[in-house]
């Protein structure tokens, strides 16, 4: 890949990690984002010698490796994440996927642990999140550290052709496709977090909110990737800038 492209993509992945951290989708260190750079390779957030966590990811933390985790470039003291198989096996099994987010949103963790259903109770409040609820969020039932390809393939099986998977007792994986794959995967992770937060609070208040009637569902258009993904991601980049955390 062209070096200029690589520099820009490392920056994109690093800022994506910062957005997830800044918005509370991972506590402390954990989580990573990957971006496909070829049929069998990716840029992925690695662990560096001065590791400070997802929230404070630097472009140098984003390294190019193949789907077996072997370096495409010199790793210079960085190591691939333990859970690389989440990224590698999804990218291997889903040629339509170009980016993968893995993180540990506390809201989704609690909803999964308590079996709080992610029901379609709201609409225009957050259409992408409503859409996730309407389509159903698949669940991977094991709470394991996904550090072997076999476990990665179990996550892939649970994900199916969905945009996100809830990994019970652990976190989530979200995927994105096309020229704004990272943006799409991050925005899907944020939507799942929003759905889980509303579902948790709703359950605390008795869980009696009625589900959306079909005639209201019919009035929830897909506003398209440029609105849902690109504009939303730009908003979160601007928030990082406001907070003094944006990498440029
Ligand atoms: Zn994890």
XYZ file of C-alpha atoms and ligand atoms in Angstrom:
249
model
C 0.000 0.000 0.000
C 1.072 3.564 -0.744
C 2.881 5.073 2.268
C 0.763 8.260 2.214
C -2.393 6.139 2.348
C -0.932 4.153 5.231
C -0.164 7.295 7.238
C -3.725 8.558 6.783
C -5.231 5.195 7.664
C -3.111 4.827 10.810
C -4.363 8.229 11.899
C -7.972 7.245 11.142
C -7.706 4.023 13.167
C -5.958 5.826 16.046
C -8.653 8.537 16.191
C -11.349 5.834 16.006
C -9.789 4.204 19.087
C -9.760 7.584 20.861
C -13.450 8.149 20.077
C -14.375 4.765 21.587
C -12.321 5.514 24.689
C -13.573 9.090 25.045
C -17.215 7.994 24.758
C -16.785 5.338 27.459
C -17.043 2.257 25.248
C -13.969 0.755 26.892
C -12.731 1.088 30.417
C -9.007 1.473 30.971
C -6.753 -0.219 28.440
C -8.821 -2.620 26.447
C -10.188 -2.719 22.910
C -8.888 -2.331 19.380
C -9.849 -1.317 15.854
C -8.673 -2.859 12.588
C -8.845 -1.818 8.932
C -8.348 -4.208 6.032
C -5.430 -3.250 3.764
C -5.661 -6.290 1.470
C -7.352 -9.688 1.178
C -5.119 -11.124 3.905
C -3.737 -8.147 5.809
C -4.863 -5.315 8.073
C -3.833 -2.325 10.091
C -4.624 -3.083 13.728
C -4.203 -1.294 17.034
C -1.285 -3.080 18.735
C 0.208 -2.929 22.227
C 3.294 -0.740 22.362
C 6.263 -0.346 24.665
C 4.656 2.812 26.142
C 1.131 1.389 26.229
C -1.418 3.861 27.662
C -4.702 2.316 26.534
C -7.294 2.633 23.787
C -8.268 6.185 24.736
C -4.718 7.444 24.191
C -3.856 5.424 21.078
C -1.144 6.950 18.906
C -0.677 6.382 15.143
C 2.491 4.361 15.908
C 0.309 1.865 17.806
C -1.430 0.964 14.547
C 0.666 -1.666 12.733
C 0.200 -3.709 9.578
C 0.037 -7.484 10.045
C -1.420 -10.409 8.120
C -4.459 -12.411 9.189
C -2.223 -14.864 11.055
C -0.809 -11.982 13.086
C 2.571 -12.080 11.362
C 4.114 -8.669 10.715
C 3.856 -7.127 7.266
C 6.118 -4.338 8.532
C 8.667 -4.230 11.359
C 6.759 -4.220 14.668
C 9.595 -2.417 16.525
C 8.556 -3.563 19.993
C 4.798 -3.512 19.407
C 2.811 -6.737 19.829
C -0.493 -7.720 18.232
C -3.428 -7.793 20.667
C -4.276 -11.094 22.363
C -7.659 -10.951 20.706
C -6.366 -10.492 17.167
C -8.456 -13.556 16.099
C -11.645 -11.468 16.531
C -10.411 -9.217 13.711
C -8.601 -11.851 11.652
C -11.395 -14.408 11.583
C -14.113 -11.847 10.808
C -12.008 -10.382 7.967
C -11.266 -13.909 6.703
C -14.899 -15.051 6.786
C -16.564 -11.816 5.647
C -14.946 -10.427 2.461
C -17.595 -7.678 2.600
C -16.097 -6.405 5.873
C -13.247 -3.875 5.789
C -13.080 -2.724 9.424
C -13.698 -4.297 12.824
C -14.178 -2.618 16.212
C -13.800 -4.612 19.400
C -14.448 -2.903 22.732
C -16.054 -3.421 26.136
C -18.983 -1.013 26.662
C -20.177 -1.325 30.291
C -23.804 -0.765 29.163
C -23.722 -3.714 26.774
C -21.917 -5.832 29.363
C -24.658 -5.250 31.944
C -27.515 -5.745 29.487
C -25.953 -9.044 28.405
C -25.274 -10.263 31.951
C -28.768 -9.420 33.186
C -30.507 -10.620 30.039
C -32.041 -7.184 29.483
C -33.696 -7.401 26.062
C -32.596 -4.846 23.465
C -36.144 -4.119 22.279
C -37.251 -1.646 19.585
C -38.985 0.836 21.886
C -37.706 4.093 20.359
C -37.543 5.392 16.811
C -36.326 8.750 15.514
C -34.410 9.331 18.781
C -31.616 7.269 17.204
C -32.571 5.506 13.963
C -29.375 3.394 13.603
C -29.845 2.117 17.181
C -33.567 1.507 16.554
C -32.620 -0.429 13.428
C -30.257 -2.660 15.444
C -33.084 -3.430 17.877
C -35.575 -4.109 15.064
C -33.176 -6.479 13.288
C -32.115 -8.181 16.541
C -28.614 -8.155 18.046
C -26.928 -11.571 17.878
C -25.177 -12.845 21.009
C -21.960 -14.835 21.442
C -22.592 -16.671 24.686
C -19.050 -17.396 25.898
C -17.106 -14.914 28.069
C -13.701 -16.152 26.910
C -10.628 -14.188 25.845
C -10.713 -14.723 22.082
C -7.032 -15.483 21.623
C -7.281 -18.552 19.380
C -8.583 -18.747 15.790
C -11.150 -21.426 16.782
C -12.677 -18.988 19.265
C -12.583 -16.248 16.639
C -14.562 -18.534 14.338
C -17.165 -19.005 17.083
C -17.568 -15.216 17.229
C -17.900 -15.170 13.419
C -20.619 -17.832 13.603
C -22.521 -15.809 16.203
C -22.108 -12.588 14.170
C -23.445 -14.188 10.976
C -24.112 -11.429 8.468
C -25.110 -8.904 11.164
C -23.365 -5.536 11.679
C -22.681 -6.142 15.398
C -22.454 -8.984 17.900
C -22.877 -8.808 21.672
C -20.190 -10.919 23.351
C -21.800 -11.812 26.680
C -19.643 -11.182 29.744
C -17.078 -9.467 27.548
C -17.949 -6.764 25.018
C -18.912 -6.295 21.404
C -17.637 -6.560 17.864
C -18.926 -4.187 15.190
C -18.058 -4.272 11.500
C -17.974 -1.770 8.660
C -17.668 -1.985 4.879
C -16.537 0.141 1.978
C -14.685 3.430 1.779
C -15.905 4.578 5.213
C -15.599 1.217 6.933
C -13.902 2.497 10.097
C -16.439 5.286 10.478
C -19.309 2.831 9.970
C -17.951 0.277 12.479
C -17.391 2.971 15.131
C -20.851 4.477 14.621
C -22.431 1.017 14.859
C -20.578 0.414 18.143
C -21.866 3.776 19.424
C -25.418 2.863 18.321
C -25.279 -0.466 20.147
C -24.047 1.339 23.263
C -26.931 3.851 22.977
C -29.437 1.008 22.601
C -28.019 -0.819 25.611
C -28.041 2.337 27.790
C -31.702 3.045 27.010
C -32.598 -0.634 27.507
C -30.901 -0.751 30.914
C -32.597 2.405 32.179
C -35.912 1.259 30.750
C -35.574 -2.099 32.538
C -34.795 -0.258 35.820
C -38.002 1.731 35.349
C -40.049 -1.445 34.971
C -39.404 -2.402 31.352
C -42.974 -1.712 30.245
C -42.213 0.509 27.251
C -44.280 -0.732 24.300
C -42.531 -1.777 21.120
C -42.813 0.405 18.030
C -45.921 -0.191 15.929
C -45.254 -1.199 12.285
C -46.655 2.070 10.966
C -43.991 3.985 12.924
C -41.232 1.591 11.857
C -42.257 2.335 8.256
C -41.480 6.030 8.886
C -37.879 5.440 10.008
C -35.856 5.890 6.816
C -32.247 4.859 6.386
C -30.652 8.307 6.216
C -27.635 6.841 4.397
C -23.974 6.358 5.169
C -22.983 9.964 4.563
C -25.363 11.089 7.333
C -25.224 8.100 9.668
C -21.526 7.324 9.448
C -19.471 10.159 7.978
C -21.254 13.065 9.671
C -21.553 11.259 12.997
C -17.857 10.308 12.933
C -16.934 13.905 12.078
C -18.993 15.049 15.054
C -17.052 12.720 17.336
C -13.726 13.861 15.829
C -14.794 17.447 16.575
C -15.567 16.466 20.163
C -12.072 14.981 20.441
C -10.670 18.267 19.095
C -12.745 20.198 21.644
C -11.345 17.958 24.385
C -7.770 18.419 23.136
C -7.470 14.745 22.184
C -7.654 14.787 18.394
C -4.647 13.437 16.500
C -3.836 15.351 13.304
Zn -12.050 -8.096 24.584
